Amino acid sequence: MDQHIAEAIGRPDLIRLDDRLVCLRFETMKVVSALAAVRHLLDTGVVRRGDTLLDSSSGIYAYALALACHRHGMRCHIVGSTTVDRTLRTQLAVLGATLDRMEPCEDLKLDQKRRVERVHEILAEHPEYHWMRQYHDDIHYLGYRAVAERIRRAVGGDGGALTLVGGVGSGASTGALARYLREDSPDVELVGVQPFGSVTFGAEHVADPEIIIAGIGSSIPFGNVSHASYDTLHWISFDAALAGSVDLLRRHAVFAGLSTGAGYLAARWERAQAPERTVLFIAADTGHRYVDGVYARHREAAAVNSLTPRQVTGRAELALPWSRMRWNRAPGVRPTHRTRSSVSHE
């Protein structure tokens, strides 16, 4: 029996969509990393019960950290993006978290810059606060070991190799799962999903007229992204991700966020290219935040079978609505075109 709701919320479901396509569905994925990170900080004496934990968030991590603080008797202070909606603001308030919400801003880069500046202002006023640094501190990898073990037990007996697909975001979920799964199976392939406009893998020069998908892209570098873990990258536009989200709900009844729609689209493609491999994609959250912006537009969604990625060999060739490139576990944002045999595994 769980001792706190956060433990139940953080436990994912594994849903087989067909013989070689599996969905790893979370209610709120970052609860996994926040719970383990806070527990580790307490166990190692870095923080004590009653201390205040501080971080910046575009939404999901704010809720996750508030739950982890509630579970462990900590105080929570969030510098929130304009994307923190009314429902989440209300939950944070009832949970006792403090929210500094940035003023509306159409420029994501400016929004992230302002949030970081505000974090530093708060730390100057309250040096006793602990900054969680979800984008840069790899303690956020720790919670995914148990998830990797569950995937290994559930999918490992299928025969054939595994391909893991997920939005990159802070880098913790996909990077950690690949690291832990490769301890036993070094042939696990990692496919990262990015929005156009994100700097993480060098697509800042291609703008999406709709939006940078919150949670899987960034306008600033993130220290938790291990570029050398990724075999392949997909850049997917808002419109293509919308089509994926709608098809996932219509075809498989899985109601999930926009980043999941992008991951589902990429996973379907990878599944078709390598029918001998099992492809597992991450659904990081539910679709409730996306009802008005995504699901209400379901009638304009393109048929997923009509969408194919542009195959590119360099970032200069990237183009909307969907591009795919082999990354070959290259470091940084300068991929080389090596053969798989020349690349060492983690």
Coordinates of C-alpha atoms in Angstrom, one line a residue:
M1 CA 0.0 0.0 0.0
D2 CA 1.3 3.5 -0.9
Q3 CA 2.0 5.8 1.9
H4 CA 1.4 9.0 -0.1
I5 CA -0.6 9.9 -3.3
A6 CA 2.7 10.9 -5.0
E7 CA 3.8 7.3 -5.0
A8 CA 0.7 6.2 -6.9
I9 CA 0.8 9.2 -9.3
G10 CA 4.5 8.4 -10.1
R11 CA 3.9 4.8 -11.0
P12 CA 3.5 4.4 -14.8
D13 CA 1.3 2.0 -16.7
L14 CA 2.7 -0.1 -19.5
I15 CA 0.1 -0.4 -22.3
R16 CA 0.7 -2.7 -25.4
L17 CA -0.8 -0.9 -28.4
D18 CA 0.2 -3.7 -30.8
D19 CA 2.7 -6.5 -30.9
R20 CA 5.7 -4.2 -31.1
L21 CA 4.4 -0.8 -29.9
V22 CA 4.2 -0.1 -26.2
C23 CA 3.1 3.1 -24.3
L24 CA 4.8 4.0 -21.0
R25 CA 2.0 6.1 -19.6
F26 CA 2.4 8.4 -16.6
E27 CA -0.2 10.6 -14.9
T28 CA 2.6 13.0 -14.1
M29 CA 6.0 11.7 -15.0
K30 CA 8.3 14.2 -13.1
V31 CA 6.9 13.0 -9.8
V32 CA 9.2 10.0 -10.2
S33 CA 12.3 12.2 -10.4
A34 CA 11.2 14.8 -7.8
L35 CA 10.4 12.1 -5.2
A36 CA 13.7 10.3 -5.6
A37 CA 15.7 13.6 -5.7
V38 CA 14.2 14.9 -2.5
R39 CA 14.6 11.6 -0.7
H40 CA 18.3 11.5 -1.8
L41 CA 18.9 15.0 -0.5
L42 CA 17.3 14.1 2.8
D43 CA 19.2 10.8 3.1
T44 CA 22.5 12.5 2.4
G45 CA 21.9 15.4 4.8
V46 CA 22.0 18.1 2.1
V47 CA 18.5 19.3 3.3
R48 CA 16.4 18.7 6.3
R49 CA 12.6 18.4 6.9
G50 CA 11.1 21.8 7.0
D51 CA 13.6 23.4 4.5
T52 CA 12.5 25.2 1.4
L53 CA 13.1 23.7 -2.0
L54 CA 13.2 26.1 -4.9
D55 CA 13.0 25.7 -8.7
S56 CA 11.8 27.0 -12.0
S57 CA 9.1 25.2 -14.0
S58 CA 6.9 25.4 -17.0
G59 CA 4.2 23.3 -15.2
I60 CA 4.7 19.6 -14.6
Y61 CA 7.8 19.8 -12.4
A62 CA 6.1 22.4 -10.2
Y63 CA 3.3 19.9 -9.4
A64 CA 5.8 17.1 -8.9
L65 CA 8.1 19.1 -6.5
A66 CA 5.0 20.3 -4.6
L67 CA 3.9 16.7 -4.1
A68 CA 7.4 15.6 -3.1
C69 CA 7.7 18.4 -0.6
H70 CA 4.2 17.5 0.8
R71 CA 5.3 13.9 1.1
H72 CA 8.5 14.7 3.0
G73 CA 7.5 17.7 5.1
M74 CA 9.3 20.3 3.1
R75 CA 8.4 23.8 1.9
C76 CA 8.1 24.5 -1.9
H77 CA 8.8 27.7 -3.8
I78 CA 8.2 27.7 -7.6
V79 CA 9.1 30.3 -10.2
G80 CA 6.5 29.4 -12.8
S81 CA 6.2 30.0 -16.5
T82 CA 3.2 31.7 -18.0
T83 CA 2.1 28.2 -19.0
V84 CA 1.2 27.3 -15.4
D85 CA -2.6 27.2 -15.8
R86 CA -5.4 28.0 -13.3
T87 CA -5.9 24.4 -12.3
L88 CA -2.3 23.9 -11.4
R89 CA -2.1 27.3 -9.6
T90 CA -5.0 26.3 -7.4
Q91 CA -3.5 22.9 -6.6
L92 CA -0.1 24.5 -5.7
A93 CA -1.9 27.0 -3.4
V94 CA -3.8 24.3 -1.6
L95 CA -0.6 22.1 -1.3
G96 CA 1.1 25.1 0.4
A97 CA 3.5 25.9 -2.3
T98 CA 4.6 29.4 -3.1
L99 CA 4.3 30.4 -6.8
D100 CA 6.1 33.3 -8.4
R101 CA 4.4 33.4 -11.8
M102 CA 6.1 35.3 -14.6
E103 CA 4.1 37.9 -16.6
P104 CA 2.8 36.7 -20.0
C105 CA 5.5 36.6 -22.6
E106 CA 5.4 35.3 -26.2
D107 CA 9.2 34.8 -26.2
L108 CA 10.0 31.4 -24.6
K109 CA 13.7 32.3 -24.4
L110 CA 12.9 35.5 -22.6
D111 CA 10.5 33.7 -20.3
Q112 CA 13.2 31.1 -19.3
K113 CA 15.8 33.9 -18.8
R114 CA 13.5 35.8 -16.5
R115 CA 12.6 32.8 -14.5
V116 CA 16.3 32.0 -13.9
E117 CA 17.0 35.6 -12.9
R118 CA 14.1 35.5 -10.4
V119 CA 15.5 32.3 -8.9
H120 CA 18.8 34.0 -8.3
E121 CA 17.0 37.0 -6.7
I122 CA 15.2 34.6 -4.4
L123 CA 18.5 32.8 -3.5
A124 CA 20.1 36.2 -2.7
E125 CA 17.2 37.0 -0.3
H126 CA 17.1 33.4 1.1
P127 CA 20.5 31.7 0.8
E128 CA 19.1 28.9 3.0
Y129 CA 16.8 27.7 0.3
H130 CA 18.0 24.7 -1.8
W131 CA 17.8 25.2 -5.6
M132 CA 16.7 21.8 -7.1
R133 CA 18.2 22.6 -10.6
Q134 CA 16.0 20.1 -12.4
Y135 CA 17.6 21.0 -15.7
H136 CA 21.2 20.5 -14.5
D137 CA 21.4 18.2 -11.4
D138 CA 21.5 14.5 -12.3
I139 CA 19.9 13.5 -9.0
H140 CA 16.8 13.7 -11.2
Y141 CA 18.0 10.6 -12.9
L142 CA 17.6 8.4 -9.8
G143 CA 13.9 7.8 -9.8
Y144 CA 13.9 6.2 -13.2
R145 CA 16.0 3.2 -12.2
A146 CA 12.8 1.5 -10.8
V147 CA 10.9 2.4 -14.0
A148 CA 13.7 0.9 -16.1
E149 CA 13.5 -2.3 -14.1
R150 CA 9.8 -2.5 -14.6
I151 CA 10.2 -2.0 -18.4
R152 CA 12.9 -4.8 -18.4
R153 CA 10.5 -7.2 -16.6
A154 CA 7.5 -6.4 -18.8
V155 CA 9.1 -6.0 -22.2
G156 CA 12.4 -7.9 -21.9
G157 CA 11.0 -11.3 -22.7
D158 CA 9.5 -10.2 -26.0
G159 CA 12.5 -11.2 -28.0
G160 CA 14.3 -8.7 -30.2
A161 CA 15.8 -5.4 -29.1
L162 CA 14.2 -2.4 -27.6
T163 CA 13.9 1.2 -29.0
L164 CA 13.0 3.9 -26.5
V165 CA 11.3 7.0 -27.8
G166 CA 10.6 10.2 -25.8
G167 CA 10.6 14.0 -25.6
V168 CA 14.0 15.2 -24.5
G169 CA 13.1 18.1 -22.3
S170 CA 15.4 18.3 -19.3
G171 CA 17.1 15.1 -20.5
A172 CA 16.4 13.2 -17.3
S173 CA 13.7 10.7 -18.3
T174 CA 15.1 9.5 -21.6
G175 CA 18.7 9.8 -20.6
A176 CA 18.2 7.9 -17.3
L177 CA 16.0 5.2 -18.8
A178 CA 18.5 4.6 -21.6
R179 CA 21.4 4.5 -19.1
Y180 CA 19.8 2.0 -16.8
L181 CA 18.3 -0.2 -19.6
R182 CA 21.7 -0.4 -21.3
E183 CA 23.4 -1.8 -18.2
D184 CA 21.9 -5.1 -19.3
S185 CA 21.1 -4.5 -22.9
P186 CA 23.6 -2.2 -24.6
D187 CA 21.7 -2.5 -27.9
V188 CA 18.8 -0.4 -26.6
E189 CA 18.2 2.4 -29.1
L190 CA 17.3 5.9 -27.8
V191 CA 15.2 8.2 -30.0
G192 CA 14.8 11.8 -28.8
V193 CA 11.9 14.0 -29.8
Q194 CA 12.3 17.8 -30.1
P195 CA 10.2 20.7 -31.2
F196 CA 11.5 23.1 -33.9
G197 CA 13.1 26.2 -32.3
S198 CA 14.8 24.2 -29.5
V199 CA 18.5 24.8 -28.9
T200 CA 19.1 21.4 -27.3
F201 CA 20.1 19.7 -30.6
G202 CA 20.6 22.8 -32.6
A203 CA 17.2 23.6 -34.2
E204 CA 16.9 27.2 -33.0
H205 CA 17.1 28.5 -36.5
V206 CA 13.8 26.8 -37.5
A207 CA 10.7 28.5 -36.0
D208 CA 7.3 26.7 -35.5
P209 CA 4.6 29.3 -36.2
E210 CA 2.3 27.7 -33.6
I211 CA 4.4 27.0 -30.5
I212 CA 7.4 25.4 -29.0
I213 CA 5.9 22.3 -27.3
A214 CA 6.3 22.9 -23.6
G215 CA 8.3 20.3 -21.7
I216 CA 10.3 18.8 -24.6
G217 CA 12.2 21.8 -26.0
S218 CA 14.4 24.6 -24.6
S219 CA 15.7 28.0 -25.5
I220 CA 18.7 27.5 -23.1
P221 CA 21.2 24.7 -22.7
F222 CA 20.3 22.0 -20.1
G223 CA 23.1 20.2 -18.2
N224 CA 21.1 17.0 -17.8
V225 CA 20.9 16.3 -21.5
S226 CA 23.5 13.6 -22.4
H227 CA 23.7 14.1 -26.1
A228 CA 25.9 11.1 -26.6
S229 CA 23.0 8.8 -25.4
Y230 CA 20.8 9.4 -28.4
D231 CA 20.8 7.4 -31.6
T232 CA 18.2 9.3 -33.6
L233 CA 16.4 12.6 -33.3
H234 CA 12.9 13.6 -34.6
W235 CA 11.9 17.3 -34.8
I236 CA 8.1 17.5 -34.9
S237 CA 5.9 20.6 -35.3
F238 CA 2.8 21.5 -33.3
D239 CA 0.5 20.5 -36.2
A240 CA 2.1 17.1 -36.6
A241 CA 2.1 16.5 -32.8
L242 CA -1.6 17.4 -32.7
A243 CA -2.3 14.8 -35.3
G244 CA -0.4 12.2 -33.3
S245 CA -2.2 13.1 -30.1
V246 CA -5.6 12.9 -31.7
D247 CA -4.8 9.6 -33.4
L248 CA -3.5 8.1 -30.2
L249 CA -6.8 8.9 -28.5
R250 CA -9.0 7.9 -31.4
R251 CA -7.1 4.6 -32.2
H252 CA -6.0 3.5 -28.8
A253 CA -8.1 5.6 -26.3
V254 CA -4.9 7.0 -24.6
F255 CA -5.6 10.6 -23.6
A256 CA -2.2 12.2 -23.2
G257 CA -0.3 15.5 -23.7
L258 CA 1.0 17.1 -26.8
S259 CA 4.6 15.8 -26.3
T260 CA 3.1 12.3 -26.2
G261 CA 1.5 12.9 -29.6
A262 CA 4.9 13.8 -31.0
G263 CA 6.5 10.8 -29.4
Y264 CA 3.7 8.5 -30.7
L265 CA 4.3 9.8 -34.2
A266 CA 8.0 9.1 -34.0
A267 CA 7.5 5.7 -32.4
R268 CA 5.1 4.6 -35.2
W269 CA 7.8 5.6 -37.8
E270 CA 10.6 3.8 -36.0
R271 CA 8.4 0.7 -35.5
A272 CA 7.7 0.6 -39.3
Q273 CA 11.4 0.9 -40.1
A274 CA 12.6 -1.9 -37.8
P275 CA 9.8 -4.5 -37.3
E276 CA 12.2 -6.8 -35.4
R277 CA 12.4 -4.3 -32.6
T278 CA 9.9 -3.4 -29.8
V279 CA 9.3 0.3 -29.7
L280 CA 8.3 1.9 -26.4
F281 CA 7.3 5.6 -26.2
I282 CA 6.9 7.8 -23.1
A283 CA 3.6 9.5 -22.3
A284 CA 4.6 12.1 -19.7
D285 CA 1.2 13.4 -18.7
T286 CA -2.5 13.3 -19.3
G287 CA -4.3 15.4 -21.9
H288 CA -6.3 17.6 -19.6
R289 CA -4.1 20.6 -20.1
Y290 CA -4.5 20.3 -23.8
V291 CA -8.3 20.1 -24.3
D292 CA -8.7 23.6 -25.6
G293 CA -5.4 24.0 -27.5
V294 CA -5.2 20.5 -29.0
Y295 CA -8.2 18.2 -28.7
A296 CA -10.8 20.8 -29.4
R297 CA -9.1 21.0 -32.9
H298 CA -9.4 17.3 -33.6
R299 CA -11.4 17.9 -36.8
E300 CA -8.4 19.7 -38.4
A301 CA -5.9 16.9 -37.5
A302 CA -4.1 15.4 -40.4
A303 CA -4.2 11.6 -40.9
V304 CA -1.0 10.2 -39.4
N305 CA -0.6 7.9 -42.3
S306 CA -0.2 10.9 -44.5
L307 CA 2.7 12.2 -42.5
T308 CA 6.3 11.2 -43.1
P309 CA 9.6 12.7 -41.8
R310 CA 12.1 14.5 -44.0
Q311 CA 15.3 12.5 -43.7
V312 CA 18.2 14.9 -43.1
T313 CA 21.9 14.5 -42.6
G314 CA 22.5 17.9 -41.0
R315 CA 20.7 20.5 -39.0
A316 CA 20.8 23.0 -41.9
E317 CA 18.3 20.7 -43.8
L318 CA 15.7 20.7 -41.0
A319 CA 12.2 21.7 -42.2
L320 CA 8.7 21.7 -40.9
P321 CA 6.5 19.8 -40.2
W322 CA 8.7 16.8 -39.4
S323 CA 12.4 16.0 -39.8
R324 CA 14.4 12.9 -38.7
M325 CA 18.2 12.6 -38.4
R326 CA 20.6 9.9 -37.2
W327 CA 22.5 11.3 -34.3
N328 CA 24.8 8.3 -33.7
R329 CA 25.4 9.1 -30.0
A330 CA 27.5 12.1 -30.9
P331 CA 28.5 14.5 -28.1
G332 CA 27.3 18.1 -28.0
V333 CA 25.4 19.6 -30.9
R334 CA 27.8 18.7 -33.7
P335 CA 26.8 15.2 -34.9
T336 CA 29.2 13.2 -36.9
H337 CA 28.1 10.6 -39.4
R338 CA 29.8 7.6 -37.9
T339 CA 28.8 4.0 -38.3
R340 CA 27.3 2.3 -35.4
S341 CA 30.3 0.0 -35.0
S342 CA 32.6 3.0 -34.3
V343 CA 30.4 4.4 -31.5
S344 CA 31.0 3.2 -27.9
H345 CA 28.0 2.5 -25.7
E346 CA 27.4 3.9 -22.3

